[in-house]
């Protein structure tokens, strides 16, 4: 007879001070390995988000290291389309303090809106995602977990969240990222390049534009992490894999976006190009930026080639 698994310890209660200068206001969400809190910063006199490893998983050194690594990156990076980190603490427990973002995650918008966003809004989102990925790639990192719940939009301005599975280009194990959003080479494992993030941009824009993924993921859904998607850092960032290592990206043809919705030809071609099975056949981030920018006639600009 197997022993029942003890439930994880409850979240921190309001009023708790997890680190000097920060006070818990409310528990936002619990993911597979993280707790997320609405908190108050005494130094900044404002709300923030505190991200900590769940109490029942703090003994896992790899998770502690992953959280601290993400916090150090986000403190060092400065970009208008990336969430900012204010502080990183190693003691008494690993903890990262992030800015609180207004707006909604794309996941919330996809399910809330009665009508699909205009083509110009899809293109503008593409420009913002490309800008963030261009910066990250210049810092020597791949994001590897672009998905609607990892993007917050406020008044047309997008910010990318969650660097918990980010890594430099190179060999990676199979399944790093989120099941439904993995590029085929992420699902298989092996060498990863900037083309994996081009896939992430394409699959995110496809879902925003049509309300659906370009293939059937069965009952697997993307975890939102919190009902309020306005708070930074609410993606799960888990290394997830499908049942029995089955991935629709490896077996099902990707339906052209034109089969789901009519879009300007160049915009549809760019999104479809991101979802080519062969990484070498996908457009570069620069080529995507130029394509998305060209779909914005009111602010069309020259995009310098890198």
PDB file of C-alpha atoms in Angstrom:
ATOM      1  CA  UNK A   1       0.000   0.000   0.000  1.00  0.00           C
ATOM      2  CA  UNK A   2       1.547   3.287  -1.123  1.00  0.00           C
ATOM      3  CA  UNK A   3       1.918   6.195   1.219  1.00  0.00           C
ATOM      4  CA  UNK A   4      -0.085   9.315   0.412  1.00  0.00           C
ATOM      5  CA  UNK A   5       1.981  12.292  -0.700  1.00  0.00           C
ATOM      6  CA  UNK A   6       1.904  15.093   1.840  1.00  0.00           C
ATOM      7  CA  UNK A   7       0.414  18.332   0.505  1.00  0.00           C
ATOM      8  CA  UNK A   8       2.929  21.138  -0.107  1.00  0.00           C
ATOM      9  CA  UNK A   9       3.263  23.808   2.592  1.00  0.00           C
ATOM     10  CA  UNK A  10       0.812  26.696   2.238  1.00  0.00           C
ATOM     11  CA  UNK A  11       1.922  29.964   0.616  1.00  0.00           C
ATOM     12  CA  UNK A  12       3.281  32.843   2.663  1.00  0.00           C
ATOM     13  CA  UNK A  13       0.596  34.932   4.350  1.00  0.00           C
ATOM     14  CA  UNK A  14       0.126  38.689   3.816  1.00  0.00           C
ATOM     15  CA  UNK A  15       2.459  40.715   5.992  1.00  0.00           C
ATOM     16  CA  UNK A  16       5.345  38.252   5.694  1.00  0.00           C
ATOM     17  CA  UNK A  17       8.693  39.840   4.798  1.00  0.00           C
ATOM     18  CA  UNK A  18      10.538  37.350   2.568  1.00  0.00           C
ATOM     19  CA  UNK A  19      13.531  39.682   2.149  1.00  0.00           C
ATOM     20  CA  UNK A  20      14.578  43.037   3.631  1.00  0.00           C
ATOM     21  CA  UNK A  21      12.421  45.858   2.299  1.00  0.00           C
ATOM     22  CA  UNK A  22       9.684  43.657   0.819  1.00  0.00           C
ATOM     23  CA  UNK A  23       6.293  42.715   2.270  1.00  0.00           C
ATOM     24  CA  UNK A  24       3.881  40.121   0.883  1.00  0.00           C
ATOM     25  CA  UNK A  25       0.462  41.543  -0.035  1.00  0.00           C
ATOM     26  CA  UNK A  26      -1.144  38.466  -1.610  1.00  0.00           C
ATOM     27  CA  UNK A  27      -0.374  35.107  -3.167  1.00  0.00           C
ATOM     28  CA  UNK A  28      -0.847  35.271  -6.942  1.00  0.00           C
ATOM     29  CA  UNK A  29      -0.173  31.772  -8.208  1.00  0.00           C
ATOM     30  CA  UNK A  30       1.533  28.441  -7.641  1.00  0.00           C
ATOM     31  CA  UNK A  31       3.067  26.682 -10.662  1.00  0.00           C
ATOM     32  CA  UNK A  32       4.876  23.378 -10.836  1.00  0.00           C
ATOM     33  CA  UNK A  33       7.909  24.797  -9.053  1.00  0.00           C
ATOM     34  CA  UNK A  34       7.267  28.471  -8.228  1.00  0.00           C
ATOM     35  CA  UNK A  35       5.194  30.675  -5.950  1.00  0.00           C
ATOM     36  CA  UNK A  36       4.359  34.160  -7.185  1.00  0.00           C
ATOM     37  CA  UNK A  37       3.375  36.983  -4.846  1.00  0.00           C
ATOM     38  CA  UNK A  38       2.060  40.505  -5.080  1.00  0.00           C
ATOM     39  CA  UNK A  39       4.398  42.452  -2.804  1.00  0.00           C
ATOM     40  CA  UNK A  40       5.299  45.959  -1.650  1.00  0.00           C
ATOM     41  CA  UNK A  41       8.731  47.521  -2.082  1.00  0.00           C
ATOM     42  CA  UNK A  42       9.549  49.900   0.750  1.00  0.00           C
ATOM     43  CA  UNK A  43      12.499  51.398  -1.100  1.00  0.00           C
ATOM     44  CA  UNK A  44      10.537  52.119  -4.294  1.00  0.00           C
ATOM     45  CA  UNK A  45       7.191  52.758  -2.577  1.00  0.00           C
ATOM     46  CA  UNK A  46       5.372  50.609  -5.144  1.00  0.00           C
ATOM     47  CA  UNK A  47       4.006  47.161  -5.807  1.00  0.00           C
ATOM     48  CA  UNK A  48       6.175  44.453  -7.320  1.00  0.00           C
ATOM     49  CA  UNK A  49       6.136  40.716  -7.963  1.00  0.00           C
ATOM     50  CA  UNK A  50       8.155  38.298  -5.830  1.00  0.00           C
ATOM     51  CA  UNK A  51       9.077  34.996  -7.446  1.00  0.00           C
ATOM     52  CA  UNK A  52      10.324  32.155  -5.208  1.00  0.00           C
ATOM     53  CA  UNK A  53      10.824  28.399  -5.468  1.00  0.00           C
ATOM     54  CA  UNK A  54       7.962  26.486  -3.844  1.00  0.00           C
ATOM     55  CA  UNK A  55       8.798  25.364  -0.273  1.00  0.00           C
ATOM     56  CA  UNK A  56       8.473  21.692  -1.192  1.00  0.00           C
ATOM     57  CA  UNK A  57      10.999  22.045  -4.031  1.00  0.00           C
ATOM     58  CA  UNK A  58      13.628  24.285  -2.451  1.00  0.00           C
ATOM     59  CA  UNK A  59      15.907  21.297  -1.922  1.00  0.00           C
ATOM     60  CA  UNK A  60      16.319  20.996  -5.710  1.00  0.00           C
ATOM     61  CA  UNK A  61      19.482  22.915  -6.422  1.00  0.00           C
ATOM     62  CA  UNK A  62      18.829  23.097 -10.169  1.00  0.00           C
ATOM     63  CA  UNK A  63      15.600  25.036  -9.554  1.00  0.00           C
ATOM     64  CA  UNK A  64      17.301  27.437  -7.155  1.00  0.00           C
ATOM     65  CA  UNK A  65      20.047  28.027  -9.701  1.00  0.00           C
ATOM     66  CA  UNK A  66      17.528  28.496 -12.508  1.00  0.00           C
ATOM     67  CA  UNK A  67      15.618  31.169 -10.611  1.00  0.00           C
ATOM     68  CA  UNK A  68      18.739  33.060  -9.551  1.00  0.00           C
ATOM     69  CA  UNK A  69      20.159  32.908 -13.071  1.00  0.00           C
ATOM     70  CA  UNK A  70      16.959  34.374 -14.500  1.00  0.00           C
ATOM     71  CA  UNK A  71      16.974  37.146 -11.901  1.00  0.00           C
ATOM     72  CA  UNK A  72      20.574  38.113 -12.623  1.00  0.00           C
ATOM     73  CA  UNK A  73      19.892  38.223 -16.364  1.00  0.00           C
ATOM     74  CA  UNK A  74      16.800  40.384 -15.999  1.00  0.00           C
ATOM     75  CA  UNK A  75      18.584  42.787 -13.649  1.00  0.00           C
ATOM     76  CA  UNK A  76      21.411  43.181 -16.151  1.00  0.00           C
ATOM     77  CA  UNK A  77      19.214  43.494 -19.255  1.00  0.00           C
ATOM     78  CA  UNK A  78      17.544  46.750 -20.264  1.00  0.00           C
ATOM     79  CA  UNK A  79      14.997  46.586 -23.061  1.00  0.00           C
ATOM     80  CA  UNK A  80      11.515  48.100 -23.486  1.00  0.00           C
ATOM     81  CA  UNK A  81      10.010  44.744 -24.459  1.00  0.00           C
ATOM     82  CA  UNK A  82      11.482  42.653 -21.626  1.00  0.00           C
ATOM     83  CA  UNK A  83      10.213  42.565 -18.038  1.00  0.00           C
ATOM     84  CA  UNK A  84      12.619  44.173 -15.535  1.00  0.00           C
ATOM     85  CA  UNK A  85      13.993  42.654 -12.348  1.00  0.00           C
ATOM     86  CA  UNK A  86      14.647  44.920  -9.360  1.00  0.00           C
ATOM     87  CA  UNK A  87      16.467  42.589  -6.983  1.00  0.00           C
ATOM     88  CA  UNK A  88      17.808  39.067  -6.581  1.00  0.00           C
ATOM     89  CA  UNK A  89      18.367  37.447  -3.173  1.00  0.00           C
ATOM     90  CA  UNK A  90      20.129  34.174  -2.416  1.00  0.00           C
ATOM     91  CA  UNK A  91      19.299  34.154   1.320  1.00  0.00           C
ATOM     92  CA  UNK A  92      17.323  33.192   3.302  1.00  0.00           C
ATOM     93  CA  UNK A  93      15.820  31.588   0.170  1.00  0.00           C
ATOM     94  CA  UNK A  94      16.368  32.283  -3.548  1.00  0.00           C
ATOM     95  CA  UNK A  95      14.054  35.107  -4.539  1.00  0.00           C
ATOM     96  CA  UNK A  96      13.630  37.418  -7.522  1.00  0.00           C
ATOM     97  CA  UNK A  97      11.764  40.735  -7.442  1.00  0.00           C
ATOM     98  CA  UNK A  98      10.158  41.813 -10.730  1.00  0.00           C
ATOM     99  CA  UNK A  99       8.257  44.874 -11.841  1.00  0.00           C
ATOM    100  CA  UNK A 100       4.462  44.672 -11.785  1.00  0.00           C
ATOM    101  CA  UNK A 101       3.080  45.052 -15.283  1.00  0.00           C
ATOM    102  CA  UNK A 102      -0.276  46.567 -16.122  1.00  0.00           C
ATOM    103  CA  UNK A 103      -2.240  45.084 -18.985  1.00  0.00           C
ATOM    104  CA  UNK A 104      -3.068  41.468 -19.794  1.00  0.00           C
ATOM    105  CA  UNK A 105      -1.268  38.414 -21.044  1.00  0.00           C
ATOM    106  CA  UNK A 106      -1.964  37.428 -24.600  1.00  0.00           C
ATOM    107  CA  UNK A 107      -3.570  34.248 -23.196  1.00  0.00           C
ATOM    108  CA  UNK A 108      -6.212  36.355 -21.467  1.00  0.00           C
ATOM    109  CA  UNK A 109      -6.767  38.505 -24.532  1.00  0.00           C
ATOM    110  CA  UNK A 110      -7.176  35.504 -26.823  1.00  0.00           C
ATOM    111  CA  UNK A 111      -9.946  34.085 -24.619  1.00  0.00           C
ATOM    112  CA  UNK A 112     -11.551  37.417 -23.718  1.00  0.00           C
ATOM    113  CA  UNK A 113     -11.841  39.169 -27.074  1.00  0.00           C
ATOM    114  CA  UNK A 114     -14.940  38.476 -29.143  1.00  0.00           C
ATOM    115  CA  UNK A 115     -13.127  39.382 -32.355  1.00  0.00           C
ATOM    116  CA  UNK A 116      -9.612  38.577 -33.473  1.00  0.00           C
ATOM    117  CA  UNK A 117      -7.091  41.447 -33.394  1.00  0.00           C
ATOM    118  CA  UNK A 118      -6.621  43.532 -36.525  1.00  0.00           C
ATOM    119  CA  UNK A 119      -3.821  42.513 -38.871  1.00  0.00           C
ATOM    120  CA  UNK A 120      -1.930  45.712 -37.987  1.00  0.00           C
ATOM    121  CA  UNK A 121      -2.039  44.771 -34.295  1.00  0.00           C
ATOM    122  CA  UNK A 122      -0.672  41.306 -35.084  1.00  0.00           C
ATOM    123  CA  UNK A 123       2.145  42.872 -37.106  1.00  0.00           C
ATOM    124  CA  UNK A 124       2.971  45.372 -34.339  1.00  0.00           C
ATOM    125  CA  UNK A 125       3.121  42.538 -31.812  1.00  0.00           C
ATOM    126  CA  UNK A 126       5.489  40.749 -34.178  1.00  0.00           C
ATOM    127  CA  UNK A 127       7.768  43.806 -34.308  1.00  0.00           C
ATOM    128  CA  UNK A 128       7.878  43.930 -30.492  1.00  0.00           C
ATOM    129  CA  UNK A 129       8.633  40.213 -30.135  1.00  0.00           C
ATOM    130  CA  UNK A 130      11.362  40.427 -32.767  1.00  0.00           C
ATOM    131  CA  UNK A 131      12.874  43.414 -30.976  1.00  0.00           C
ATOM    132  CA  UNK A 132      13.045  41.513 -27.683  1.00  0.00           C
ATOM    133  CA  UNK A 133      14.502  38.408 -29.345  1.00  0.00           C
ATOM    134  CA  UNK A 134      17.071  40.469 -31.282  1.00  0.00           C
ATOM    135  CA  UNK A 135      18.265  41.921 -27.977  1.00  0.00           C
ATOM    136  CA  UNK A 136      18.367  38.558 -26.198  1.00  0.00           C
ATOM    137  CA  UNK A 137      20.248  36.942 -29.046  1.00  0.00           C
ATOM    138  CA  UNK A 138      22.735  39.795 -28.906  1.00  0.00           C
ATOM    139  CA  UNK A 139      23.271  38.897 -25.243  1.00  0.00           C
ATOM    140  CA  UNK A 140      24.058  35.324 -26.259  1.00  0.00           C
ATOM    141  CA  UNK A 141      20.742  33.764 -25.174  1.00  0.00           C
ATOM    142  CA  UNK A 142      17.764  32.008 -26.738  1.00  0.00           C
ATOM    143  CA  UNK A 143      14.401  32.491 -24.985  1.00  0.00           C
ATOM    144  CA  UNK A 144      12.941  29.073 -25.947  1.00  0.00           C
ATOM    145  CA  UNK A 145       9.554  29.627 -24.275  1.00  0.00           C
ATOM    146  CA  UNK A 146       7.690  32.234 -26.287  1.00  0.00           C
ATOM    147  CA  UNK A 147       3.947  31.681 -25.840  1.00  0.00           C
ATOM    148  CA  UNK A 148       0.864  33.836 -25.169  1.00  0.00           C
ATOM    149  CA  UNK A 149       1.072  33.522 -21.369  1.00  0.00           C
ATOM    150  CA  UNK A 150       4.653  34.834 -21.454  1.00  0.00           C
ATOM    151  CA  UNK A 151       3.729  38.094 -23.173  1.00  0.00           C
ATOM    152  CA  UNK A 152       1.919  40.980 -21.460  1.00  0.00           C
ATOM    153  CA  UNK A 153       0.341  43.717 -23.595  1.00  0.00           C
ATOM    154  CA  UNK A 154      -0.721  47.146 -22.338  1.00  0.00           C
ATOM    155  CA  UNK A 155      -2.036  49.794 -24.755  1.00  0.00           C
ATOM    156  CA  UNK A 156      -0.364  48.057 -27.673  1.00  0.00           C
ATOM    157  CA  UNK A 157       3.007  47.711 -25.931  1.00  0.00           C
ATOM    158  CA  UNK A 158       4.247  44.135 -25.438  1.00  0.00           C
ATOM    159  CA  UNK A 159       6.685  42.826 -22.824  1.00  0.00           C
ATOM    160  CA  UNK A 160       8.170  39.337 -22.795  1.00  0.00           C
ATOM    161  CA  UNK A 161       8.370  37.413 -19.514  1.00  0.00           C
ATOM    162  CA  UNK A 162      10.166  34.391 -18.125  1.00  0.00           C
ATOM    163  CA  UNK A 163      13.770  33.520 -18.941  1.00  0.00           C
ATOM    164  CA  UNK A 164      13.675  30.417 -16.761  1.00  0.00           C
ATOM    165  CA  UNK A 165      14.543  28.027 -19.611  1.00  0.00           C
ATOM    166  CA  UNK A 166      16.677  30.466 -21.614  1.00  0.00           C
ATOM    167  CA  UNK A 167      20.114  29.196 -22.612  1.00  0.00           C
ATOM    168  CA  UNK A 168      22.888  29.919 -25.113  1.00  0.00           C
ATOM    169  CA  UNK A 169      22.653  28.394 -28.591  1.00  0.00           C
ATOM    170  CA  UNK A 170      23.892  24.824 -28.752  1.00  0.00           C
ATOM    171  CA  UNK A 171      22.919  21.299 -27.800  1.00  0.00           C
ATOM    172  CA  UNK A 172      19.879  20.974 -25.514  1.00  0.00           C
ATOM    173  CA  UNK A 173      17.936  17.959 -24.199  1.00  0.00           C
ATOM    174  CA  UNK A 174      14.568  17.099 -25.711  1.00  0.00           C
ATOM    175  CA  UNK A 175      11.506  18.890 -24.398  1.00  0.00           C
ATOM    176  CA  UNK A 176      12.987  22.128 -23.010  1.00  0.00           C
ATOM    177  CA  UNK A 177      10.114  24.627 -23.024  1.00  0.00           C
ATOM    178  CA  UNK A 178       6.321  24.245 -23.058  1.00  0.00           C
ATOM    179  CA  UNK A 179       4.780  21.244 -24.822  1.00  0.00           C
ATOM    180  CA  UNK A 180       2.459  22.949 -27.304  1.00  0.00           C
ATOM    181  CA  UNK A 181       4.907  25.713 -28.219  1.00  0.00           C
ATOM    182  CA  UNK A 182       8.186  23.854 -28.767  1.00  0.00           C
ATOM    183  CA  UNK A 183       9.958  24.170 -32.079  1.00  0.00           C
ATOM    184  CA  UNK A 184      10.445  20.717 -33.634  1.00  0.00           C
ATOM    185  CA  UNK A 185      14.167  20.800 -32.834  1.00  0.00           C
ATOM    186  CA  UNK A 186      13.324  21.569 -29.176  1.00  0.00           C
ATOM    187  CA  UNK A 187      10.979  18.587 -29.078  1.00  0.00           C
ATOM    188  CA  UNK A 188      13.598  16.278 -30.607  1.00  0.00           C
ATOM    189  CA  UNK A 189      16.568  17.642 -28.677  1.00  0.00           C
ATOM    190  CA  UNK A 190      19.851  18.592 -30.272  1.00  0.00           C
ATOM    191  CA  UNK A 191      21.377  21.835 -31.568  1.00  0.00           C
ATOM    192  CA  UNK A 192      19.254  24.958 -31.032  1.00  0.00           C
ATOM    193  CA  UNK A 193      19.691  28.285 -32.805  1.00  0.00           C
ATOM    194  CA  UNK A 194      17.834  31.594 -33.100  1.00  0.00           C
ATOM    195  CA  UNK A 195      15.448  29.754 -35.442  1.00  0.00           C
ATOM    196  CA  UNK A 196      13.816  28.160 -32.372  1.00  0.00           C
ATOM    197  CA  UNK A 197      12.709  31.625 -31.223  1.00  0.00           C
ATOM    198  CA  UNK A 198      11.502  32.432 -34.745  1.00  0.00           C
ATOM    199  CA  UNK A 199       9.204  29.413 -34.321  1.00  0.00           C
ATOM    200  CA  UNK A 200       8.067  30.812 -30.959  1.00  0.00           C
ATOM    201  CA  UNK A 201       7.221  34.141 -32.571  1.00  0.00           C
ATOM    202  CA  UNK A 202       5.309  32.413 -35.354  1.00  0.00           C
ATOM    203  CA  UNK A 203       3.269  30.079 -33.172  1.00  0.00           C
ATOM    204  CA  UNK A 204       2.408  32.954 -30.796  1.00  0.00           C
ATOM    205  CA  UNK A 205       1.259  35.242 -33.613  1.00  0.00           C
ATOM    206  CA  UNK A 206      -0.675  32.365 -35.223  1.00  0.00           C
ATOM    207  CA  UNK A 207      -2.628  31.791 -32.019  1.00  0.00           C
ATOM    208  CA  UNK A 208      -3.243  35.512 -31.503  1.00  0.00           C
ATOM    209  CA  UNK A 209      -4.448  35.956 -35.079  1.00  0.00           C
ATOM    210  CA  UNK A 210      -6.689  32.866 -35.248  1.00  0.00           C
ATOM    211  CA  UNK A 211      -7.471  31.900 -31.657  1.00  0.00           C
ATOM    212  CA  UNK A 212      -6.005  28.410 -32.231  1.00  0.00           C
ATOM    213  CA  UNK A 213      -2.671  26.655 -32.489  1.00  0.00           C
ATOM    214  CA  UNK A 214      -1.615  25.468 -35.964  1.00  0.00           C
ATOM    215  CA  UNK A 215      -1.839  21.809 -34.874  1.00  0.00           C
ATOM    216  CA  UNK A 216      -3.874  19.724 -32.445  1.00  0.00           C
ATOM    217  CA  UNK A 217      -2.327  19.498 -28.979  1.00  0.00           C
ATOM    218  CA  UNK A 218      -5.116  17.317 -27.616  1.00  0.00           C
ATOM    219  CA  UNK A 219      -6.125  18.119 -24.055  1.00  0.00           C
ATOM    220  CA  UNK A 220      -2.796  19.743 -23.142  1.00  0.00           C
ATOM    221  CA  UNK A 221      -3.151  23.437 -22.456  1.00  0.00           C
ATOM    222  CA  UNK A 222      -0.713  26.206 -21.596  1.00  0.00           C
ATOM    223  CA  UNK A 223      -0.708  26.993 -17.889  1.00  0.00           C
ATOM    224  CA  UNK A 224      -1.504  30.633 -17.220  1.00  0.00           C
ATOM    225  CA  UNK A 225      -0.147  30.573 -13.697  1.00  0.00           C
ATOM    226  CA  UNK A 226      -2.475  33.262 -12.364  1.00  0.00           C
ATOM    227  CA  UNK A 227      -5.987  34.503 -12.978  1.00  0.00           C
ATOM    228  CA  UNK A 228      -4.768  38.090 -13.102  1.00  0.00           C
ATOM    229  CA  UNK A 229      -2.305  37.835 -16.026  1.00  0.00           C
ATOM    230  CA  UNK A 230      -1.131  41.398 -15.410  1.00  0.00           C
ATOM    231  CA  UNK A 231       1.643  40.374 -13.067  1.00  0.00           C
ATOM    232  CA  UNK A 232       5.150  39.837 -14.385  1.00  0.00           C
ATOM    233  CA  UNK A 233       6.642  36.391 -14.293  1.00  0.00           C
ATOM    234  CA  UNK A 234       3.495  34.308 -14.401  1.00  0.00           C
ATOM    235  CA  UNK A 235       4.675  31.773 -16.955  1.00  0.00           C
ATOM    236  CA  UNK A 236       5.423  28.315 -15.715  1.00  0.00           C
ATOM    237  CA  UNK A 237       8.849  28.014 -17.258  1.00  0.00           C
ATOM    238  CA  UNK A 238       8.736  24.286 -16.624  1.00  0.00           C
ATOM    239  CA  UNK A 239      10.623  21.809 -18.776  1.00  0.00           C
ATOM    240  CA  UNK A 240       7.511  20.028 -19.960  1.00  0.00           C
ATOM    241  CA  UNK A 241       7.013  17.163 -22.365  1.00  0.00           C
ATOM    242  CA  UNK A 242       4.053  15.528 -23.939  1.00  0.00           C
ATOM    243  CA  UNK A 243       2.510  12.164 -23.072  1.00  0.00           C
ATOM    244  CA  UNK A 244       4.902   9.352 -24.016  1.00  0.00           C
ATOM    245  CA  UNK A 245       7.144  11.937 -25.699  1.00  0.00           C
ATOM    246  CA  UNK A 246       4.555  12.514 -28.446  1.00  0.00           C
ATOM    247  CA  UNK A 247       4.736  15.971 -30.030  1.00  0.00           C
ATOM    248  CA  UNK A 248       2.241  17.181 -32.635  1.00  0.00           C
ATOM    249  CA  UNK A 249       4.944  19.495 -34.018  1.00  0.00           C
ATOM    250  CA  UNK A 250       6.842  16.406 -35.174  1.00  0.00           C
ATOM    251  CA  UNK A 251       3.919  14.497 -36.665  1.00  0.00           C
ATOM    252  CA  UNK A 252       1.181  16.867 -37.828  1.00  0.00           C
ATOM    253  CA  UNK A 253       1.416  19.248 -40.784  1.00  0.00           C
ATOM    254  CA  UNK A 254       1.222  22.897 -39.824  1.00  0.00           C
ATOM    255  CA  UNK A 255      -1.908  24.418 -41.322  1.00  0.00           C
ATOM    256  CA  UNK A 256      -1.186  27.646 -43.249  1.00  0.00           C
ATOM    257  CA  UNK A 257      -2.603  30.626 -41.419  1.00  0.00           C
ATOM    258  CA  UNK A 258      -4.560  31.505 -44.556  1.00  0.00           C
ATOM    259  CA  UNK A 259      -6.679  28.396 -43.991  1.00  0.00           C
ATOM    260  CA  UNK A 260      -7.917  29.927 -40.722  1.00  0.00           C
ATOM    261  CA  UNK A 261      -8.011  33.649 -41.441  1.00  0.00           C
ATOM    262  CA  UNK A 262      -7.453  36.108 -44.251  1.00  0.00           C
ATOM    263  CA  UNK A 263      -4.421  38.305 -43.602  1.00  0.00           C
ATOM    264  CA  UNK A 264      -2.264  40.514 -45.836  1.00  0.00           C
ATOM    265  CA  UNK A 265      -0.167  38.188 -47.976  1.00  0.00           C
ATOM    266  CA  UNK A 266       3.249  39.309 -46.726  1.00  0.00           C
ATOM    267  CA  UNK A 267       2.164  39.052 -43.076  1.00  0.00           C
ATOM    268  CA  UNK A 268       0.718  35.562 -43.579  1.00  0.00           C
ATOM    269  CA  UNK A 269       3.856  34.488 -45.463  1.00  0.00           C
ATOM    270  CA  UNK A 270       6.080  35.676 -42.601  1.00  0.00           C
ATOM    271  CA  UNK A 271       4.067  33.796 -39.963  1.00  0.00           C
ATOM    272  CA  UNK A 272       3.950  30.631 -42.071  1.00  0.00           C
ATOM    273  CA  UNK A 273       7.687  30.934 -42.659  1.00  0.00           C
ATOM    274  CA  UNK A 274       8.343  30.842 -38.912  1.00  0.00           C
ATOM    275  CA  UNK A 275       6.612  27.454 -38.727  1.00  0.00           C
ATOM    276  CA  UNK A 276       8.668  25.589 -41.303  1.00  0.00           C
ATOM    277  CA  UNK A 277       9.914  22.266 -39.867  1.00  0.00           C
ATOM    278  CA  UNK A 278      13.491  22.884 -41.026  1.00  0.00           C
ATOM    279  CA  UNK A 279      15.127  25.577 -38.830  1.00  0.00           C
ATOM    280  CA  UNK A 280      17.387  26.625 -41.716  1.00  0.00           C
ATOM    281  CA  UNK A 281      14.319  27.409 -43.856  1.00  0.00           C
ATOM    282  CA  UNK A 282      12.807  29.867 -41.380  1.00  0.00           C
ATOM    283  CA  UNK A 283      13.293  33.616 -41.803  1.00  0.00           C
ATOM    284  CA  UNK A 284      15.858  35.370 -39.630  1.00  0.00           C
ATOM    285  CA  UNK A 285      14.756  37.761 -36.902  1.00  0.00           C
ATOM    286  CA  UNK A 286      15.864  40.664 -39.094  1.00  0.00           C
ATOM    287  CA  UNK A 287      13.810  39.356 -42.033  1.00  0.00           C
ATOM    288  CA  UNK A 288      10.787  38.938 -39.766  1.00  0.00           C
ATOM    289  CA  UNK A 289      11.162  42.461 -38.411  1.00  0.00           C
ATOM    290  CA  UNK A 290      11.239  43.868 -41.925  1.00  0.00           C
ATOM    291  CA  UNK A 291       8.155  41.859 -42.940  1.00  0.00           C
ATOM    292  CA  UNK A 292       6.130  42.863 -39.883  1.00  0.00           C
ATOM    293  CA  UNK A 293       7.256  46.476 -40.119  1.00  0.00           C
ATOM    294  CA  UNK A 294       6.171  46.636 -43.746  1.00  0.00           C
ATOM    295  CA  UNK A 295       2.630  45.733 -42.637  1.00  0.00           C
ATOM    296  CA  UNK A 296       2.460  48.950 -40.571  1.00  0.00           C
ATOM    297  CA  UNK A 297       2.008  51.699 -43.188  1.00  0.00           C
ATOM    298  CA  UNK A 298       1.452  54.457 -40.622  1.00  0.00           C
ATOM    299  CA  UNK A 299       4.887  53.953 -39.099  1.00  0.00           C
ATOM    300  CA  UNK A 300       6.851  52.186 -41.813  1.00  0.00           C
ATOM    301  CA  UNK A 301      10.544  52.739 -41.297  1.00  0.00           C
ATOM    302  CA  UNK A 302      13.820  51.574 -42.716  1.00  0.00           C
ATOM    303  CA  UNK A 303      15.072  48.474 -40.937  1.00  0.00           C
ATOM    304  CA  UNK A 304      18.878  48.361 -41.093  1.00  0.00           C
ATOM    305  CA  UNK A 305      20.287  44.962 -41.903  1.00  0.00           C
ATOM    306  CA  UNK A 306      22.418  43.471 -39.138  1.00  0.00           C
TER     307      UNK A 306
END
